[in-house]
PDB file of C-alpha atoms in Angstrom:
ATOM      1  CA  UNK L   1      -6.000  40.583 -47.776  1.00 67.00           C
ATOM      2  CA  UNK L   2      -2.373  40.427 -48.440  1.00 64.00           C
ATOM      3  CA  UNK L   3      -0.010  42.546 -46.635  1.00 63.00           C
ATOM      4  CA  UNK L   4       1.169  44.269 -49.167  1.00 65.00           C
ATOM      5  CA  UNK L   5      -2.270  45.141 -50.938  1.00 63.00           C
ATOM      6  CA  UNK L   6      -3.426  45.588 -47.877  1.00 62.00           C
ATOM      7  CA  UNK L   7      -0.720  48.534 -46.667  1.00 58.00           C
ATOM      8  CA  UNK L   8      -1.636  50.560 -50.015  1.00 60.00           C
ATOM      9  CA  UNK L   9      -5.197  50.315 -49.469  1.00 60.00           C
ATOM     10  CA  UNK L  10      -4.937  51.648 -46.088  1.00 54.00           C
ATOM     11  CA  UNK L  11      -2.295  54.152 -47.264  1.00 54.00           C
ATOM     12  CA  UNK L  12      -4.787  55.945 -49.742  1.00 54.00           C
ATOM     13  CA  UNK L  13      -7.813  55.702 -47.512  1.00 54.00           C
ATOM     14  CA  UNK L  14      -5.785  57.068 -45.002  1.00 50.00           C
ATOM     15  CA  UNK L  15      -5.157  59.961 -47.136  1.00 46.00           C
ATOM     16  CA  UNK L  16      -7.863  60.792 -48.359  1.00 52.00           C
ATOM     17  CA  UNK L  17      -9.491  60.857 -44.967  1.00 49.00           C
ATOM     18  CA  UNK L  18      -7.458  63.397 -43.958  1.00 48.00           C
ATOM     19  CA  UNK L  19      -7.835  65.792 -46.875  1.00 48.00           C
ATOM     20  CA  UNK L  20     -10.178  68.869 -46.376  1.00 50.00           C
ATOM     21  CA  UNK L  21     -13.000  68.434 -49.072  1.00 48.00           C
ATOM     22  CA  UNK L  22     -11.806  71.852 -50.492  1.00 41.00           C
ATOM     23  CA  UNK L  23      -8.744  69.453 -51.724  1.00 41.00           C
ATOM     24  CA  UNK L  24     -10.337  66.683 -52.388  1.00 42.00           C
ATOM     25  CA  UNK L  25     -12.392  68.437 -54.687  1.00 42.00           C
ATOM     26  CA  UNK L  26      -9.416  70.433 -55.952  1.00 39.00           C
ATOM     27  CA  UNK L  27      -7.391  66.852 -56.795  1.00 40.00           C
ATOM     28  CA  UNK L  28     -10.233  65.378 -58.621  1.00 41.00           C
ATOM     29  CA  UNK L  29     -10.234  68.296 -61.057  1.00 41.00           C
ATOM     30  CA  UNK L  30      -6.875  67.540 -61.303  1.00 42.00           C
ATOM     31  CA  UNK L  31      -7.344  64.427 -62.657  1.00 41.00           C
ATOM     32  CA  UNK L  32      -5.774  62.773 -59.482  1.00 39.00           C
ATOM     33  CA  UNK L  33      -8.961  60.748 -58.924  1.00 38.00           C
ATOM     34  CA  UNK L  34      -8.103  56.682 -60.325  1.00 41.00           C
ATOM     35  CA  UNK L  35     -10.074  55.185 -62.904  1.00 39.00           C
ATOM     36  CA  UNK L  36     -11.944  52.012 -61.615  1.00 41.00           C
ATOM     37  CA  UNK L  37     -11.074  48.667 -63.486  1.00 44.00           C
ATOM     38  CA  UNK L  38     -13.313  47.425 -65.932  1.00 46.00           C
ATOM     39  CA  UNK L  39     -15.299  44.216 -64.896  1.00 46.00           C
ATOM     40  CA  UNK L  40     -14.180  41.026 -66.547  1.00 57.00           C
ATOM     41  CA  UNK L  41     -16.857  39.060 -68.010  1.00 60.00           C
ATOM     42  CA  UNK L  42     -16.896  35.603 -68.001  1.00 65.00           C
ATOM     43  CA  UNK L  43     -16.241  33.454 -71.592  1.00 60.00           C
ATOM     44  CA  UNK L  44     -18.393  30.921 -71.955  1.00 56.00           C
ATOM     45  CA  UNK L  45     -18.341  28.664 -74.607  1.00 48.00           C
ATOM     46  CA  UNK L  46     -19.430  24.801 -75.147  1.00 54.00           C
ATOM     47  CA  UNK L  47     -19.561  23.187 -72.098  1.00 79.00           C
ATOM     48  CA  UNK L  48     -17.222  24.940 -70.614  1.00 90.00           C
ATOM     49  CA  UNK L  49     -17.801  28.180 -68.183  1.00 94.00           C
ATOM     50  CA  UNK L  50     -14.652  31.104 -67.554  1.00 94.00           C
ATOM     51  CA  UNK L  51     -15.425  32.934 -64.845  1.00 97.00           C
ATOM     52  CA  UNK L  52     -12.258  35.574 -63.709  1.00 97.00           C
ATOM     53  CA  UNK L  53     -11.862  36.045 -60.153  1.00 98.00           C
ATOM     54  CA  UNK L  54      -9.429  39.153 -59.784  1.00 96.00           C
ATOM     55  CA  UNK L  55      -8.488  42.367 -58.045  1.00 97.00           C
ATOM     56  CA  UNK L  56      -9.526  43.273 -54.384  1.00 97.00           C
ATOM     57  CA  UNK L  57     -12.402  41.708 -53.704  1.00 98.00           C
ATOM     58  CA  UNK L  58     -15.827  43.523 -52.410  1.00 97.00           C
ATOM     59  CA  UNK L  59     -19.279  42.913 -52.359  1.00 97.00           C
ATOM     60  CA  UNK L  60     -19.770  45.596 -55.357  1.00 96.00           C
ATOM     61  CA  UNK L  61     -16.448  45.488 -56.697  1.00 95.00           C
ATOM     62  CA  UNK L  62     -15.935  49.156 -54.601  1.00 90.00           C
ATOM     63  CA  UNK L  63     -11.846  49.087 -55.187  1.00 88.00           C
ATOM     64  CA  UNK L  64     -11.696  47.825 -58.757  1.00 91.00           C
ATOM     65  CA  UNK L  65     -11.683  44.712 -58.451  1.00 96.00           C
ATOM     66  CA  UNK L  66     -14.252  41.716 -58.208  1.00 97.00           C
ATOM     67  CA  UNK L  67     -17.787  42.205 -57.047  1.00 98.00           C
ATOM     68  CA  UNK L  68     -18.579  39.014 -54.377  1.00 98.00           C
ATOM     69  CA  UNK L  69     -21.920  39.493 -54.887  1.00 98.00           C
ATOM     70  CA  UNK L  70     -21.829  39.285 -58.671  1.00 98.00           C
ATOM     71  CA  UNK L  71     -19.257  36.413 -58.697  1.00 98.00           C
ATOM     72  CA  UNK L  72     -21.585  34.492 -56.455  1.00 98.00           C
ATOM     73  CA  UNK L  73     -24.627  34.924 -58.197  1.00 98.00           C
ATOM     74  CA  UNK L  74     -23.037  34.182 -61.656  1.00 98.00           C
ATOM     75  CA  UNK L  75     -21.873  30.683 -60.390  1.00 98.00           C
ATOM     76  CA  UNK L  76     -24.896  29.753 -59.262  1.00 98.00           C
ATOM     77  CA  UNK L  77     -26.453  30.655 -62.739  1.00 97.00           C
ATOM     78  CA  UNK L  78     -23.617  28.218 -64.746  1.00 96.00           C
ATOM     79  CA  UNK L  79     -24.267  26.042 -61.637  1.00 96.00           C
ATOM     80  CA  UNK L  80     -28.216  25.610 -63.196  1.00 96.00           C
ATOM     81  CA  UNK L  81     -27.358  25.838 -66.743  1.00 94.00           C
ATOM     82  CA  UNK L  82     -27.662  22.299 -67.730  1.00 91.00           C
ATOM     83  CA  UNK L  83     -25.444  23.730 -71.216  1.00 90.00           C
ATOM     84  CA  UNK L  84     -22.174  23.548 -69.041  1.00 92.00           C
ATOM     85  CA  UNK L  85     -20.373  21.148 -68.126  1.00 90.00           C
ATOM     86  CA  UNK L  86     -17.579  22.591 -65.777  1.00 94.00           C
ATOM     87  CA  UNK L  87     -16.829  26.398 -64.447  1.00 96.00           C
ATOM     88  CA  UNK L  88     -12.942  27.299 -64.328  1.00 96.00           C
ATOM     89  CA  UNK L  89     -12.414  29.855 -62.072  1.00 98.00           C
ATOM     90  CA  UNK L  90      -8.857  32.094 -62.536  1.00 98.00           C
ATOM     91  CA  UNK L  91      -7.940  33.507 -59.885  1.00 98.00           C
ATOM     92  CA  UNK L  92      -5.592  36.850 -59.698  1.00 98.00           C
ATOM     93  CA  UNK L  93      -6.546  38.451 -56.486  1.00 98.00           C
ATOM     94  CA  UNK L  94      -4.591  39.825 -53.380  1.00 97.00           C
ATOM     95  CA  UNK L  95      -8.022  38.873 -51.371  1.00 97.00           C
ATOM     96  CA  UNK L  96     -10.499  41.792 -50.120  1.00 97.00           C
ATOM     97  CA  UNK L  97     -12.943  42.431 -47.919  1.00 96.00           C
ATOM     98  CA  UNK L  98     -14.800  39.817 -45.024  1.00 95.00           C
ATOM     99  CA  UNK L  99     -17.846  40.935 -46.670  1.00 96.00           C
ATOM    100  CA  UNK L 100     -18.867  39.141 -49.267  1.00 97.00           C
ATOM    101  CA  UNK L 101     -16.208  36.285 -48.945  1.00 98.00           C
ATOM    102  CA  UNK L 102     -18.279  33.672 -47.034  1.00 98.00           C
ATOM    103  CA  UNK L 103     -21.261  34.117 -49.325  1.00 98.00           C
ATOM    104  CA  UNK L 104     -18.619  33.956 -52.427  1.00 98.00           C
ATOM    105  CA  UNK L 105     -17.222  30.949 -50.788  1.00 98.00           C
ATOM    106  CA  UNK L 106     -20.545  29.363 -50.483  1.00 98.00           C
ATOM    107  CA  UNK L 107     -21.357  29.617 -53.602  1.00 98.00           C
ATOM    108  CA  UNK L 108     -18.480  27.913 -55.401  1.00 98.00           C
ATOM    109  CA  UNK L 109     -19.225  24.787 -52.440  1.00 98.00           C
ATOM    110  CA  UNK L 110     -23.281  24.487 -53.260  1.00 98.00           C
ATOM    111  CA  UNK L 111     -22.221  24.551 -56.426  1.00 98.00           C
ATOM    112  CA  UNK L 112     -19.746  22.256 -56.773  1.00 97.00           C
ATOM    113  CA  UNK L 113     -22.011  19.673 -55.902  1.00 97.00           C
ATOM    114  CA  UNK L 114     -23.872  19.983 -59.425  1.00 96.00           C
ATOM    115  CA  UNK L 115     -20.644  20.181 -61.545  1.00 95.00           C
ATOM    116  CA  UNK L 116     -16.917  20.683 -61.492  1.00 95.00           C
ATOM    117  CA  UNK L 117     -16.052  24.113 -60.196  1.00 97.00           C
ATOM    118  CA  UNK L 118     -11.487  24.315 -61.034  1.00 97.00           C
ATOM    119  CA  UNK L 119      -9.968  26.880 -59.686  1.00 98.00           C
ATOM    120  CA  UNK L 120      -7.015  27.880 -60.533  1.00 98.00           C
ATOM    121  CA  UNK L 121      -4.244  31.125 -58.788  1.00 98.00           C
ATOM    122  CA  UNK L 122      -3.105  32.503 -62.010  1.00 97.00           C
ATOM    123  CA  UNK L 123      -0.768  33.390 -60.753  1.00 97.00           C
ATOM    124  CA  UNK L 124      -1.805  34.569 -57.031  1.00 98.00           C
ATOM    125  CA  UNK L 125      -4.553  33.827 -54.584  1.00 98.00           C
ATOM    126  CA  UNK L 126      -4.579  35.271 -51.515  1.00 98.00           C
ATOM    127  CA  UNK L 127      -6.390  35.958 -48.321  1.00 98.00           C
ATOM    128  CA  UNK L 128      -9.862  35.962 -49.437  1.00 98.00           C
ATOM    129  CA  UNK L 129      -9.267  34.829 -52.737  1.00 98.00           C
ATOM    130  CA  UNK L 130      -7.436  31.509 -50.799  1.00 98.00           C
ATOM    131  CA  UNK L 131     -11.070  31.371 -49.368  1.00 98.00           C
ATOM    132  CA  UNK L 132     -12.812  30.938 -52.532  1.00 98.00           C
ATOM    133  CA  UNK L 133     -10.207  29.032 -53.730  1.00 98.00           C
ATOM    134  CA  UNK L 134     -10.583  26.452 -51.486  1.00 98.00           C
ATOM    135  CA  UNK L 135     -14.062  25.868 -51.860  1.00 98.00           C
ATOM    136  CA  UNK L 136     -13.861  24.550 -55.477  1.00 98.00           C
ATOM    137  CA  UNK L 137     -13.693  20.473 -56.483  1.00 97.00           C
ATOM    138  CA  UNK L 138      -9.861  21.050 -57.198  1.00 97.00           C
ATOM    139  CA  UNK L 139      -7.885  24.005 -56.170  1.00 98.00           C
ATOM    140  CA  UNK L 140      -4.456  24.358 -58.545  1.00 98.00           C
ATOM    141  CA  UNK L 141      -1.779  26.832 -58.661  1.00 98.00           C
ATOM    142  CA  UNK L 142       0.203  28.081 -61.790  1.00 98.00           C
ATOM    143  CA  UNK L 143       3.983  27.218 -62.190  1.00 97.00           C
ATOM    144  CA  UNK L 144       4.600  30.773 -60.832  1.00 97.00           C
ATOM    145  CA  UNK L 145       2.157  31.054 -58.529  1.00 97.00           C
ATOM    146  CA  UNK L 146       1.263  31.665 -55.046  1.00 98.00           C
ATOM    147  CA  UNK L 147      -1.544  30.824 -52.360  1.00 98.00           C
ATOM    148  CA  UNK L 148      -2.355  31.715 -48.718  1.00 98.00           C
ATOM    149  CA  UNK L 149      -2.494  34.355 -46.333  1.00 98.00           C
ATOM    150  CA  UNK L 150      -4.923  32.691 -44.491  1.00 98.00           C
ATOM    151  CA  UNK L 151      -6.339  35.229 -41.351  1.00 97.00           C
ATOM    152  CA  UNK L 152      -8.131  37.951 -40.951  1.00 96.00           C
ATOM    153  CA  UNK L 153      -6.564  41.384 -40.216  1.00 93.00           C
ATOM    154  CA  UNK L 154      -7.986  44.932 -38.859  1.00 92.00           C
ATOM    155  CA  UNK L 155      -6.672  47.902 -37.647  1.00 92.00           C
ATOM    156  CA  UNK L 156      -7.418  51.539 -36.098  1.00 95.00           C
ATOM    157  CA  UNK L 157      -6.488  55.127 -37.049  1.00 95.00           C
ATOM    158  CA  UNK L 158      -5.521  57.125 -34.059  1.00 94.00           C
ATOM    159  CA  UNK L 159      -5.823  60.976 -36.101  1.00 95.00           C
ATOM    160  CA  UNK L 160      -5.336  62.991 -32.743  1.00 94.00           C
ATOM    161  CA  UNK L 161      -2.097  63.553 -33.178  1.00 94.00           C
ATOM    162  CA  UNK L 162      -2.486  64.600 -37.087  1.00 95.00           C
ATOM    163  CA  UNK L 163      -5.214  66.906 -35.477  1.00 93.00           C
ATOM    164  CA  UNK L 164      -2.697  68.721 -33.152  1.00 94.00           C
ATOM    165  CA  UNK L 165      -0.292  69.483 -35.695  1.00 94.00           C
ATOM    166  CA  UNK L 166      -3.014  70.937 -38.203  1.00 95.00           C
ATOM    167  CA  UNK L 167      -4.740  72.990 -34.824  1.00 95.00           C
ATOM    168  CA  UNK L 168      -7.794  70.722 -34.695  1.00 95.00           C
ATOM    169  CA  UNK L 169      -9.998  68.773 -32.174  1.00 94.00           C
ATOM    170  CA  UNK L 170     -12.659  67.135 -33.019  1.00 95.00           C
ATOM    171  CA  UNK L 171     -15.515  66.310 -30.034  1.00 95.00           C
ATOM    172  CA  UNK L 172     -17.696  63.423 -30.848  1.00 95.00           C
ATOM    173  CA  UNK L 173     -21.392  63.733 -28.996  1.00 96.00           C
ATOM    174  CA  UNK L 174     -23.666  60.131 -28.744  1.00 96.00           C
ATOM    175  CA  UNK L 175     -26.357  58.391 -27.749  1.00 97.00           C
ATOM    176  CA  UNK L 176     -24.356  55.707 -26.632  1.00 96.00           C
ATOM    177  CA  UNK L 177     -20.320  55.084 -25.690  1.00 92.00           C
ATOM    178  CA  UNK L 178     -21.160  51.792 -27.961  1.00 94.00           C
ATOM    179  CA  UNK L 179     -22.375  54.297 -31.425  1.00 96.00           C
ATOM    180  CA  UNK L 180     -18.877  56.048 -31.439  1.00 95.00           C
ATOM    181  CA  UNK L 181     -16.074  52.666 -30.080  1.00 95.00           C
ATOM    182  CA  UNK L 182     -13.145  52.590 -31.594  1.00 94.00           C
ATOM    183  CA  UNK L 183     -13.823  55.983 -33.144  1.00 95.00           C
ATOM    184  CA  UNK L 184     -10.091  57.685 -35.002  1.00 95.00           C
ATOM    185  CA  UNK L 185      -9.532  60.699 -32.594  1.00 95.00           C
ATOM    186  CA  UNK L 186      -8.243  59.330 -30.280  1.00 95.00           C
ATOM    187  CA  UNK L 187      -6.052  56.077 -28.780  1.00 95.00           C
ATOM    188  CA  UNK L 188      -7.976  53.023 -28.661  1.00 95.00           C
ATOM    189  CA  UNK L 189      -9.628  51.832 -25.453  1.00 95.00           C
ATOM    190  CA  UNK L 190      -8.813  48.794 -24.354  1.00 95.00           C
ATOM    191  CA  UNK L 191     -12.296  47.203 -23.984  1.00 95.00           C
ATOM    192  CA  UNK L 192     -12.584  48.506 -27.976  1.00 95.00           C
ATOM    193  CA  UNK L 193      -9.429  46.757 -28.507  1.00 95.00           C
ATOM    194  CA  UNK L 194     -10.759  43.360 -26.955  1.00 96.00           C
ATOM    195  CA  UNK L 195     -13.691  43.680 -28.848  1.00 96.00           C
ATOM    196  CA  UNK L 196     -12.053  43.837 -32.019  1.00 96.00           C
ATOM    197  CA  UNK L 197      -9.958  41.469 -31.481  1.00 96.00           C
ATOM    198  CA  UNK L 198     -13.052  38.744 -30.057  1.00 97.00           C
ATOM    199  CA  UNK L 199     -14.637  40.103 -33.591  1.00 96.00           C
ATOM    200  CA  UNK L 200     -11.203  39.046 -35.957  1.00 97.00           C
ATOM    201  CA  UNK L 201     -10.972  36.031 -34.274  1.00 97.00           C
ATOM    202  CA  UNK L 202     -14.834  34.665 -34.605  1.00 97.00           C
ATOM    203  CA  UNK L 203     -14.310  35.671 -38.250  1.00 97.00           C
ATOM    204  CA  UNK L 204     -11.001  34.116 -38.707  1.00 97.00           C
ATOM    205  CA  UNK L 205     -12.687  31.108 -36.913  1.00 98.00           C
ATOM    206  CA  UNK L 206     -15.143  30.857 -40.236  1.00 98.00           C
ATOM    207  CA  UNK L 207     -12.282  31.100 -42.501  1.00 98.00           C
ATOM    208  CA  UNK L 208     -10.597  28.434 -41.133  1.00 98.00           C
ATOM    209  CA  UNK L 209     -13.922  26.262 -40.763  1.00 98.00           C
ATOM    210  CA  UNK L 210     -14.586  27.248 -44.327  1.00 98.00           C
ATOM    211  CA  UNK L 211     -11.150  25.984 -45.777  1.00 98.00           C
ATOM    212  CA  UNK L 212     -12.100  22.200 -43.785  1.00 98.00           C
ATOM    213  CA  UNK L 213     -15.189  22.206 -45.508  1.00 98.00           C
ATOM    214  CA  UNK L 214     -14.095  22.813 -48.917  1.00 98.00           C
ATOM    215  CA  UNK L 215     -10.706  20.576 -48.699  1.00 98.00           C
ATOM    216  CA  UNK L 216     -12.197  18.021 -46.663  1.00 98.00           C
ATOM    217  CA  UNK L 217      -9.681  18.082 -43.514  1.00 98.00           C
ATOM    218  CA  UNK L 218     -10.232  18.624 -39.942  1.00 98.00           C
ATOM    219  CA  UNK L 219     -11.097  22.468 -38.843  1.00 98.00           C
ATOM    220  CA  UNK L 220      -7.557  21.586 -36.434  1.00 98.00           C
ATOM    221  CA  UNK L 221      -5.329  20.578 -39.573  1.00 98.00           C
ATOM    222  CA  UNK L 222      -5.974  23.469 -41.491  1.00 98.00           C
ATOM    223  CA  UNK L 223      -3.444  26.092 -39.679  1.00 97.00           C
ATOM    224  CA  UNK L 224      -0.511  23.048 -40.025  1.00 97.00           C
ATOM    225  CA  UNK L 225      -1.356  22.636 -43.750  1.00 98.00           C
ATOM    226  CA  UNK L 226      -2.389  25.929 -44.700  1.00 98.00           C
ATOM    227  CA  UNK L 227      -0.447  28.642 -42.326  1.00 97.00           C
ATOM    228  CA  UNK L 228      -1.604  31.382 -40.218  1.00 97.00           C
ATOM    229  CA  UNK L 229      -0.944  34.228 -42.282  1.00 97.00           C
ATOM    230  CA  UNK L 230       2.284  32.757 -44.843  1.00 96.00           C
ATOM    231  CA  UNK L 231       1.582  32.391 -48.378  1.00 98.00           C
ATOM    232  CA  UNK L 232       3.351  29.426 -50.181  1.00 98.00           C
ATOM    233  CA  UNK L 233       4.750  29.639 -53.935  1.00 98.00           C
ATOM    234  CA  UNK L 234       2.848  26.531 -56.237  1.00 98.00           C
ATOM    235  CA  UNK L 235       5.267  23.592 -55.547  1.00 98.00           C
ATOM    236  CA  UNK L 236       5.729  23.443 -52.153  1.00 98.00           C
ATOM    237  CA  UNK L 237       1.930  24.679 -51.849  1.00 98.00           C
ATOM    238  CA  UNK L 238       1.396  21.120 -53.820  1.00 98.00           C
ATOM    239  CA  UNK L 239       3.546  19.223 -51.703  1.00 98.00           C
ATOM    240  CA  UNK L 240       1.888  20.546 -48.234  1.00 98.00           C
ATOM    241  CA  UNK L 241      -1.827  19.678 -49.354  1.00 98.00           C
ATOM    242  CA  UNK L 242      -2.682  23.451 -49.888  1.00 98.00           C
ATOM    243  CA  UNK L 243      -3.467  22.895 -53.149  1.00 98.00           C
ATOM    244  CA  UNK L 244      -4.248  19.933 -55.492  1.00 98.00           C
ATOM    245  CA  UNK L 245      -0.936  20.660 -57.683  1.00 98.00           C
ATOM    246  CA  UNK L 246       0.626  22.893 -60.393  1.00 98.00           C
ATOM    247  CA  UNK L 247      -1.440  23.197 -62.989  1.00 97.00           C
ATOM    248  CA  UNK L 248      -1.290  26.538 -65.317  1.00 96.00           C
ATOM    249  CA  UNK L 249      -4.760  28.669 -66.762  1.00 94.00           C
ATOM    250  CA  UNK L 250      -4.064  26.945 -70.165  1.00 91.00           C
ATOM    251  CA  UNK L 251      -3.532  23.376 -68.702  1.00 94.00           C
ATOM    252  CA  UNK L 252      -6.720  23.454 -66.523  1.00 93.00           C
ATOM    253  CA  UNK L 253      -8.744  25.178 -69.645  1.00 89.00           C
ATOM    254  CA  UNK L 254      -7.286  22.690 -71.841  1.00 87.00           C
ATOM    255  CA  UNK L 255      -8.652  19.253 -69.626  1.00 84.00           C
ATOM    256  CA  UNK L 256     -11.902  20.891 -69.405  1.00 77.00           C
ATOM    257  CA  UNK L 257     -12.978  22.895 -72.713  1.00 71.00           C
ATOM    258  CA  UNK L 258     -12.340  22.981 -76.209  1.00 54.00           C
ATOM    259  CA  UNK L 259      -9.837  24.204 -78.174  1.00 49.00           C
ATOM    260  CA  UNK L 260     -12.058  27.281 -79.141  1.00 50.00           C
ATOM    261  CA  UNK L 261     -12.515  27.902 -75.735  1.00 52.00           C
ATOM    262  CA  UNK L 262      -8.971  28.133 -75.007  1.00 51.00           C
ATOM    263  CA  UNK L 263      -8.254  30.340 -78.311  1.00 51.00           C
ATOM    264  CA  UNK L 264     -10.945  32.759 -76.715  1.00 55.00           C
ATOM    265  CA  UNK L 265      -9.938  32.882 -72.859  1.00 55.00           C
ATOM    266  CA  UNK L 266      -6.235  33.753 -74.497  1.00 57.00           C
ATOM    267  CA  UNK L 267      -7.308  36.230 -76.953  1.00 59.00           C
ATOM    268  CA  UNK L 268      -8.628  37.636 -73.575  1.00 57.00           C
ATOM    269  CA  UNK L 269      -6.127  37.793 -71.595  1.00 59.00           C
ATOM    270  CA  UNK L 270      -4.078  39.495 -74.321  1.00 62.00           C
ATOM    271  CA  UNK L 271      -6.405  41.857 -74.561  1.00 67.00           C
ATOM    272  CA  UNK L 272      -7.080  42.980 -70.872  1.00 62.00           C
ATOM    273  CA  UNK L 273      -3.331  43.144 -70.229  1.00 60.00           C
ATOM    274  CA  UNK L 274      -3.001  45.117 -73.458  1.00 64.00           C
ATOM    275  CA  UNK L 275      -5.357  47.762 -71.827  1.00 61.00           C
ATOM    276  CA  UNK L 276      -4.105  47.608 -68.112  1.00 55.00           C
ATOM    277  CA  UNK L 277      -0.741  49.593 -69.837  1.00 52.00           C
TER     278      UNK L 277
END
């Protein structure tokens, strides 16, 4: 996911893990508990299939955002339908969750083989999103856009000294060393460390082998082309090879739908950024 989106995830997990449940409960009465977003369906219509891609991505959609598991089963449903033509895929997502992604990413790749799948950052994909992205038969950015943040990231809570401060110690009891490593009371061990690391790395290992599948490149070219971890704004993105150019939502909709189509996907978009205010 992308650093920032990443940071305020992490911040309000963080939080809430260390609130009593007394408080917890107490905040939610207080109407401090968010409203999740409301799933964006996809507008279909002619031969022409609009499936959004947005938010932090999950396999259920947990944070708001896209459900992986949904995504990929709708594409392999337009993928069958022998009514469309081509799926255009918007993306607007800061990436998400290793769960999910491959299986997201899969299905845009299987699928692509039956019919144009476009996707299109519109106006960011990132991380995850950058996964799925990738996996499409052309991969565009808007004028404003951005791509990237290729890598996978993790991380550990070390609580014990939040725990001294508040008078608290908590004593973990196992079956096993291995059921409680890299538990959050305490530092990290180094053998936890190394095997979190081995884990990020066999992941991140996928996500590059999954971005020289999809863009048809060596697995070695892809960190020259597509970064470590940078993100690159549409033109230069273009001019690397990241992407296949800049091409905005109502460009890409335009070459591959109807005009009714595109009066729809825009009466859309007006209307789900009239309600996110």
């Amino acid at each position: 996911m992308h650093p920032d989106a990443l940071g305020d995830l992490l911040k309000r997990g963080s939080i809430e893990a260390m609130l009593p449940d007394a408080l917890k409960l107490l905040a939610s009465m207080g109407g401090g508990a968010a409203t999740a977003a409301k799933s964006q369906d996809p507008i279909r219509d002619g031969a022409t299939y609009i499936l959004p891609l947005f938010g932090p991505l999950s396999p259920k959609g947990s944070y708001g955002g896209t459900s992986t598991e949904r995504f990929a089963n709708q594409v392999r449903e337009a993928g069958s339908d022998p009514t469309i033509g081509a799926i255009v895929v918007p993306i607007m997502s800061p990436g998400g969750l290793v769960y999910g992604t491959a299986e997201a990413g899969d299905a845009v790749y299987e699928t692509r083989q039956l019919k144009p799948v476009i996707c299109v950052a519109s106006p960011y994909s990132y991380s995850a999103a950058h996964w799925i992205g990738t996996q499409g038969s052309a991969y565009y950015a808007s004028t404003s856009g951005g791509v990237g943040s290729v890598g996978v990231r993790g991380g550990h809570i070390d609580m014990s000294g939040f725990e001294d401060k508040i008078g608290m110690k908590t004593t973990l009891i196992a079956s096993d060393p291995e059921k409680i490593a890299g538990h959050p009371y305490g530092p990290l061990s180094d053998d936890d460390r190394a095997d979190m690391q081995a884990e990020i790395d066999e992941m991140n290992q996928s996500f590059i082998a999954a971005i020289a599948r999809g863009r048809g490149i060596d697995a070695s070219a892809v960190p020259g082309i597509h970064g470590a971890g940078r993100t690159f704004p549409a033109a230069r993105a273009a001019t690397l090879g990241v992407t296949d150019g800049v091409m905005t939502l109502r460009e890409v909709v335009a070459k591959f739908s109807s005009s009714r189509t595109r009066l729809a996907l825009m009466r859309r978009r007006a209307a789900a950024m009239a309600s996110a205010f």
